[in-house]
Amino acid sequence: MGNRHSQIKKSPYEILDLSPISTKREIKDRYKTLILEVHPDVQKVHSSQASKEAVEIMEAYRSIMKSPPRFEFYNEELFRKDLRKYAEDFFERVSDYCGIPSAPKFGDPDFERFYQVFSNFRTQKTFETEEEKSEFCRNVRRIARVVRSLDKRANVESLSIEVYQPSPKAKEKKIKTYPFSCSHCDKGFHSRNQVINHFRSKKHFEKVSLVSETPKEYVENQIQEIAEEDFSEPVCEPCVDQIPENAERHCAEEQETPKKPTGRQEPVPFRTCAECKIVFGGRAELLMHLKTAHKNPENRI
């Protein structure tokens, strides 16, 4: 620390052993480190030499924080090393020096406003001469243009816009289809009974009341229409040339194979072959079996 009191006057940066491009954070950290080394209250050594060194460090720190950044050290090469670090620090120090606390920051999302302010920089701060003031503003605008040329946010053409492309292995979303639906409630149903029960519900009645003056009759007509409507799909009869050779045998096997009972059925004795002991799904299937398998179908029932 004795070198600081040599006859050659040192600059504030030399006293704090800092570079002219040091950031505000680096300056503050360096100041705290040095002041703790020489401050009499911290070291508990009260001497004139320690007091002078502490005063010298504090004056150097205040001088740096009050002075503008050194423009000659801020060039394109420096910003290429770490654009965000040096750009944020430079423009923040310019704002502090000119007394503009509301000035936009380099890291703000609205970067266009930031460049609009500093690319056309003007200040109300008083300088010794107008020429010095103009030179200061020109340097700020020059550095703003340099930073903008390196900022990828401002250079839209250099940004690679990624277009989302779904993976070929991604499963396509299946759209459910229902044989029955209600246009008033925008719902689908799997069976006739489900849609009829829905028509009788209170929610459906409230929906119908909004579009019909006689909702009760309207609902009854809906139920009657859905009950009488035939939803069976038409069977396409193939051409003779398209019928395979084993079609007759296949049809005979289907007729002999008993089907699972669905809905209301006749009692078992009325759909059972007395000779074969086969239970059929209905009386019509039993009669078909008797006509094809037995000569006298009436005697086999």
mmCIF file of N, CA and C in Angstrom, residues 36-97:
data_model
loop_
_atom_site.group_PDB
_atom_site.id
_atom_site.type_symbol
_atom_site.label_atom_id
_atom_site.label_comp_id
_atom_site.label_asym_id
_atom_site.label_seq_id
_atom_site.Cartn_x
_atom_site.Cartn_y
_atom_site.Cartn_z
ATOM 1 N N LEU A 36 -11.176 -2.696 3.833
ATOM 2 C CA LEU A 36 -11.084 -3.548 5.019
ATOM 3 C C LEU A 36 -9.633 -3.825 5.404
ATOM 4 N N GLU A 37 -8.732 -3.702 4.444
ATOM 5 C CA GLU A 37 -7.320 -3.963 4.734
ATOM 6 C C GLU A 37 -6.651 -2.804 5.471
ATOM 7 N N VAL A 38 -7.118 -1.573 5.229
ATOM 8 C CA VAL A 38 -6.399 -0.407 5.771
ATOM 9 C C VAL A 38 -7.231 0.434 6.729
ATOM 10 N N HIS A 39 -8.519 0.183 6.831
ATOM 11 C CA HIS A 39 -9.345 1.055 7.672
ATOM 12 C C HIS A 39 -8.948 0.885 9.142
ATOM 13 N N PRO A 40 -8.678 1.981 9.842
ATOM 14 C CA PRO A 40 -8.224 1.888 11.243
ATOM 15 C C PRO A 40 -9.240 1.209 12.154
ATOM 16 N N ASP A 41 -10.523 1.441 11.937
ATOM 17 C CA ASP A 41 -11.536 0.840 12.811
ATOM 18 C C ASP A 41 -11.607 -0.670 12.643
ATOM 19 N N VAL A 42 -11.273 -1.147 11.455
ATOM 20 C CA VAL A 42 -11.316 -2.592 11.214
ATOM 21 C C VAL A 42 -10.035 -3.260 11.702
ATOM 22 N N GLN A 43 -8.891 -2.659 11.380
ATOM 23 C CA GLN A 43 -7.603 -3.236 11.766
ATOM 24 C C GLN A 43 -7.221 -2.929 13.212
ATOM 25 N N LYS A 44 -7.928 -1.992 13.816
ATOM 26 C CA LYS A 44 -7.657 -1.600 15.214
ATOM 27 C C LYS A 44 -6.224 -1.099 15.384
ATOM 28 N N VAL A 45 -5.704 -0.496 14.319
ATOM 29 C CA VAL A 45 -4.367 0.106 14.372
ATOM 30 C C VAL A 45 -4.517 1.552 13.937
ATOM 31 N N HIS A 46 -4.474 2.464 14.877
ATOM 32 C CA HIS A 46 -4.703 3.872 14.578
ATOM 33 C C HIS A 46 -3.365 4.542 14.264
ATOM 34 N N SER A 47 -3.160 4.815 12.988
ATOM 35 C CA SER A 47 -1.937 5.498 12.554
ATOM 36 C C SER A 47 -2.300 6.459 11.436
ATOM 37 N N SER A 48 -1.475 7.473 11.293
ATOM 38 C CA SER A 48 -1.730 8.470 10.253
ATOM 39 C C SER A 48 -1.604 7.863 8.858
ATOM 40 N N GLN A 49 -0.680 6.910 8.700
ATOM 41 C CA GLN A 49 -0.481 6.277 7.394
ATOM 42 C C GLN A 49 -1.719 5.491 6.971
ATOM 43 N N ALA A 50 -2.298 4.725 7.891
ATOM 44 C CA ALA A 50 -3.490 3.937 7.572
ATOM 45 C C ALA A 50 -4.670 4.842 7.268
ATOM 46 N N SER A 51 -4.780 5.939 7.992
ATOM 47 C CA SER A 51 -5.888 6.865 7.748
ATOM 48 C C SER A 51 -5.769 7.507 6.375
ATOM 49 N N LYS A 52 -4.552 7.888 5.993
ATOM 50 C CA LYS A 52 -4.355 8.495 4.678
ATOM 51 C C LYS A 52 -4.693 7.510 3.559
ATOM 52 N N GLU A 53 -4.282 6.266 3.730
ATOM 53 C CA GLU A 53 -4.564 5.262 2.708
ATOM 54 C C GLU A 53 -6.068 5.014 2.588
ATOM 55 N N ALA A 54 -6.757 4.990 3.719
ATOM 56 C CA ALA A 54 -8.206 4.779 3.688
ATOM 57 C C ALA A 54 -8.911 5.936 2.988
ATOM 58 N N VAL A 55 -8.464 7.160 3.291
ATOM 59 C CA VAL A 55 -9.062 8.331 2.640
ATOM 60 C C VAL A 55 -8.787 8.313 1.145
ATOM 61 N N GLU A 56 -7.587 7.928 0.783
ATOM 62 C CA GLU A 56 -7.219 7.880 -0.639
ATOM 63 C C GLU A 56 -8.073 6.862 -1.395
ATOM 64 N N ILE A 57 -8.310 5.718 -0.783
ATOM 65 C CA ILE A 57 -9.129 4.679 -1.423
ATOM 66 C C ILE A 57 -10.570 5.150 -1.572
ATOM 67 N N MET A 58 -11.107 5.793 -0.538
ATOM 68 C CA MET A 58 -12.491 6.269 -0.608
ATOM 69 C C MET A 58 -12.646 7.360 -1.662
ATOM 70 N N GLU A 59 -11.683 8.259 -1.757
ATOM 71 C CA GLU A 59 -11.760 9.317 -2.767
ATOM 72 C C GLU A 59 -11.657 8.746 -4.182
ATOM 73 N N ALA A 60 -10.798 7.749 -4.353
ATOM 74 C CA ALA A 60 -10.668 7.121 -5.671
ATOM 75 C C ALA A 60 -11.976 6.423 -6.061
ATOM 76 N N TYR A 61 -12.584 5.761 -5.100
ATOM 77 C CA TYR A 61 -13.849 5.069 -5.380
ATOM 78 C C TYR A 61 -14.947 6.061 -5.761
ATOM 79 N N ARG A 62 -15.060 7.141 -5.019
ATOM 80 C CA ARG A 62 -16.083 8.143 -5.322
ATOM 81 C C ARG A 62 -15.831 8.804 -6.668
ATOM 82 N N SER A 63 -14.562 9.024 -6.983
ATOM 83 C CA SER A 63 -14.230 9.648 -8.261
ATOM 84 C C SER A 63 -14.634 8.762 -9.436
ATOM 85 N N ILE A 64 -14.385 7.463 -9.301
ATOM 86 C CA ILE A 64 -14.737 6.539 -10.391
ATOM 87 C C ILE A 64 -16.247 6.452 -10.558
ATOM 88 N N MET A 65 -16.971 6.362 -9.448
ATOM 89 C CA MET A 65 -18.418 6.198 -9.528
ATOM 90 C C MET A 65 -19.110 7.451 -10.052
ATOM 91 N N LYS A 66 -18.502 8.606 -9.874
ATOM 92 C CA LYS A 66 -19.106 9.848 -10.354
ATOM 93 C C LYS A 66 -18.700 10.194 -11.781
ATOM 94 N N SER A 67 -17.655 9.575 -12.261
ATOM 95 C CA SER A 67 -17.144 9.916 -13.590
ATOM 96 C C SER A 67 -17.822 9.062 -14.657
ATOM 97 N N PRO A 68 -17.853 9.538 -15.909
ATOM 98 C CA PRO A 68 -18.443 8.745 -16.994
ATOM 99 C C PRO A 68 -17.512 7.614 -17.398
ATOM 100 N N PRO A 69 -17.996 6.632 -18.123
ATOM 101 C CA PRO A 69 -17.120 5.546 -18.584
ATOM 102 C C PRO A 69 -16.077 6.057 -19.575
ATOM 103 N N ARG A 70 -14.974 5.354 -19.664
ATOM 104 C CA ARG A 70 -13.880 5.741 -20.573
ATOM 105 C C ARG A 70 -14.210 5.223 -21.970
ATOM 106 N N PHE A 71 -14.666 6.117 -22.845
ATOM 107 C CA PHE A 71 -15.155 5.709 -24.162
ATOM 108 C C PHE A 71 -14.081 5.034 -25.007
ATOM 109 N N GLU A 72 -12.840 5.443 -24.835
ATOM 110 C CA GLU A 72 -11.788 4.929 -25.709
ATOM 111 C C GLU A 72 -11.537 3.436 -25.520
ATOM 112 N N PHE A 73 -12.002 2.871 -24.399
ATOM 113 C CA PHE A 73 -11.765 1.452 -24.139
ATOM 114 C C PHE A 73 -12.936 0.564 -24.580
ATOM 115 N N TYR A 74 -14.052 1.182 -24.940
ATOM 116 C CA TYR A 74 -15.233 0.404 -25.327
ATOM 117 C C TYR A 74 -15.309 0.334 -26.853
ATOM 118 N N ASN A 75 -14.919 -0.808 -27.381
ATOM 119 C CA ASN A 75 -14.933 -1.011 -28.823
ATOM 120 C C ASN A 75 -15.602 -2.349 -29.148
ATOM 121 N N GLU A 76 -15.661 -2.647 -30.419
ATOM 122 C CA GLU A 76 -16.342 -3.868 -30.866
ATOM 123 C C GLU A 76 -15.667 -5.122 -30.332
ATOM 124 N N GLU A 77 -14.351 -5.107 -30.258
ATOM 125 C CA GLU A 77 -13.626 -6.275 -29.755
ATOM 126 C C GLU A 77 -13.988 -6.580 -28.307
ATOM 127 N N LEU A 78 -14.151 -5.538 -27.505
ATOM 128 C CA LEU A 78 -14.511 -5.742 -26.103
ATOM 129 C C LEU A 78 -15.917 -6.323 -25.983
ATOM 130 N N PHE A 79 -16.855 -5.784 -26.744
ATOM 131 C CA PHE A 79 -18.237 -6.259 -26.650
ATOM 132 C C PHE A 79 -18.381 -7.678 -27.188
ATOM 133 N N ARG A 80 -17.525 -8.076 -28.095
ATOM 134 C CA ARG A 80 -17.589 -9.447 -28.596
ATOM 135 C C ARG A 80 -17.202 -10.458 -27.518
ATOM 136 N N LYS A 81 -16.393 -10.047 -26.559
ATOM 137 C CA LYS A 81 -15.994 -10.953 -25.482
ATOM 138 C C LYS A 81 -17.185 -11.310 -24.598
ATOM 139 N N ASP A 82 -17.939 -10.295 -24.191
ATOM 140 C CA ASP A 82 -19.112 -10.522 -23.337
ATOM 141 C C ASP A 82 -20.056 -9.340 -23.536
ATOM 142 N N LEU A 83 -20.948 -9.473 -24.497
ATOM 143 C CA LEU A 83 -21.815 -8.355 -24.868
ATOM 144 C C LEU A 83 -22.712 -7.935 -23.715
ATOM 145 N N ARG A 84 -23.343 -8.881 -23.079
ATOM 146 C CA ARG A 84 -24.294 -8.541 -22.021
ATOM 147 C C ARG A 84 -23.608 -7.862 -20.835
ATOM 148 N N LYS A 85 -22.480 -8.379 -20.439
ATOM 149 C CA LYS A 85 -21.777 -7.839 -19.271
ATOM 150 C C LYS A 85 -21.370 -6.385 -19.487
ATOM 151 N N TYR A 86 -20.667 -6.115 -20.583
ATOM 152 C CA TYR A 86 -20.126 -4.775 -20.791
ATOM 153 C C TYR A 86 -21.192 -3.791 -21.272
ATOM 154 N N ALA A 87 -22.173 -4.267 -22.035
ATOM 155 C CA ALA A 87 -23.223 -3.357 -22.508
ATOM 156 C C ALA A 87 -24.111 -2.910 -21.349
ATOM 157 N N GLU A 88 -24.500 -3.845 -20.501
ATOM 158 C CA GLU A 88 -25.324 -3.480 -19.345
ATOM 159 C C GLU A 88 -24.595 -2.478 -18.456
ATOM 160 N N ASP A 89 -23.322 -2.742 -18.189
ATOM 161 C CA ASP A 89 -22.563 -1.857 -17.297
ATOM 162 C C ASP A 89 -22.339 -0.486 -17.929
ATOM 163 N N PHE A 90 -22.009 -0.452 -19.214
ATOM 164 C CA PHE A 90 -21.713 0.826 -19.868
ATOM 165 C C PHE A 90 -22.929 1.751 -19.857
ATOM 166 N N PHE A 91 -24.066 1.254 -20.314
ATOM 167 C CA PHE A 91 -25.246 2.122 -20.423
ATOM 168 C C PHE A 91 -25.834 2.445 -19.049
ATOM 169 N N GLU A 92 -25.624 1.584 -18.081
ATOM 170 C CA GLU A 92 -26.068 1.905 -16.722
ATOM 171 C C GLU A 92 -25.231 3.036 -16.136
ATOM 172 N N ARG A 93 -23.936 3.021 -16.403
ATOM 173 C CA ARG A 93 -23.072 4.096 -15.907
ATOM 174 C C ARG A 93 -23.358 5.410 -16.628
ATOM 175 N N VAL A 94 -23.697 5.333 -17.902
ATOM 176 C CA VAL A 94 -24.080 6.546 -18.632
ATOM 177 C C VAL A 94 -25.354 7.140 -18.035
ATOM 178 N N SER A 95 -26.331 6.274 -17.724
ATOM 179 C CA SER A 95 -27.589 6.753 -17.135
ATOM 180 C C SER A 95 -27.353 7.371 -15.765
ATOM 181 N N ASP A 96 -26.488 6.743 -14.959
ATOM 182 C CA ASP A 96 -26.192 7.289 -13.630
ATOM 183 C C ASP A 96 -25.458 8.628 -13.735
ATOM 184 N N TYR A 97 -24.544 8.724 -14.662
ATOM 185 C CA TYR A 97 -23.763 9.955 -14.803
ATOM 186 C C TYR A 97 -24.642 11.118 -15.265
#
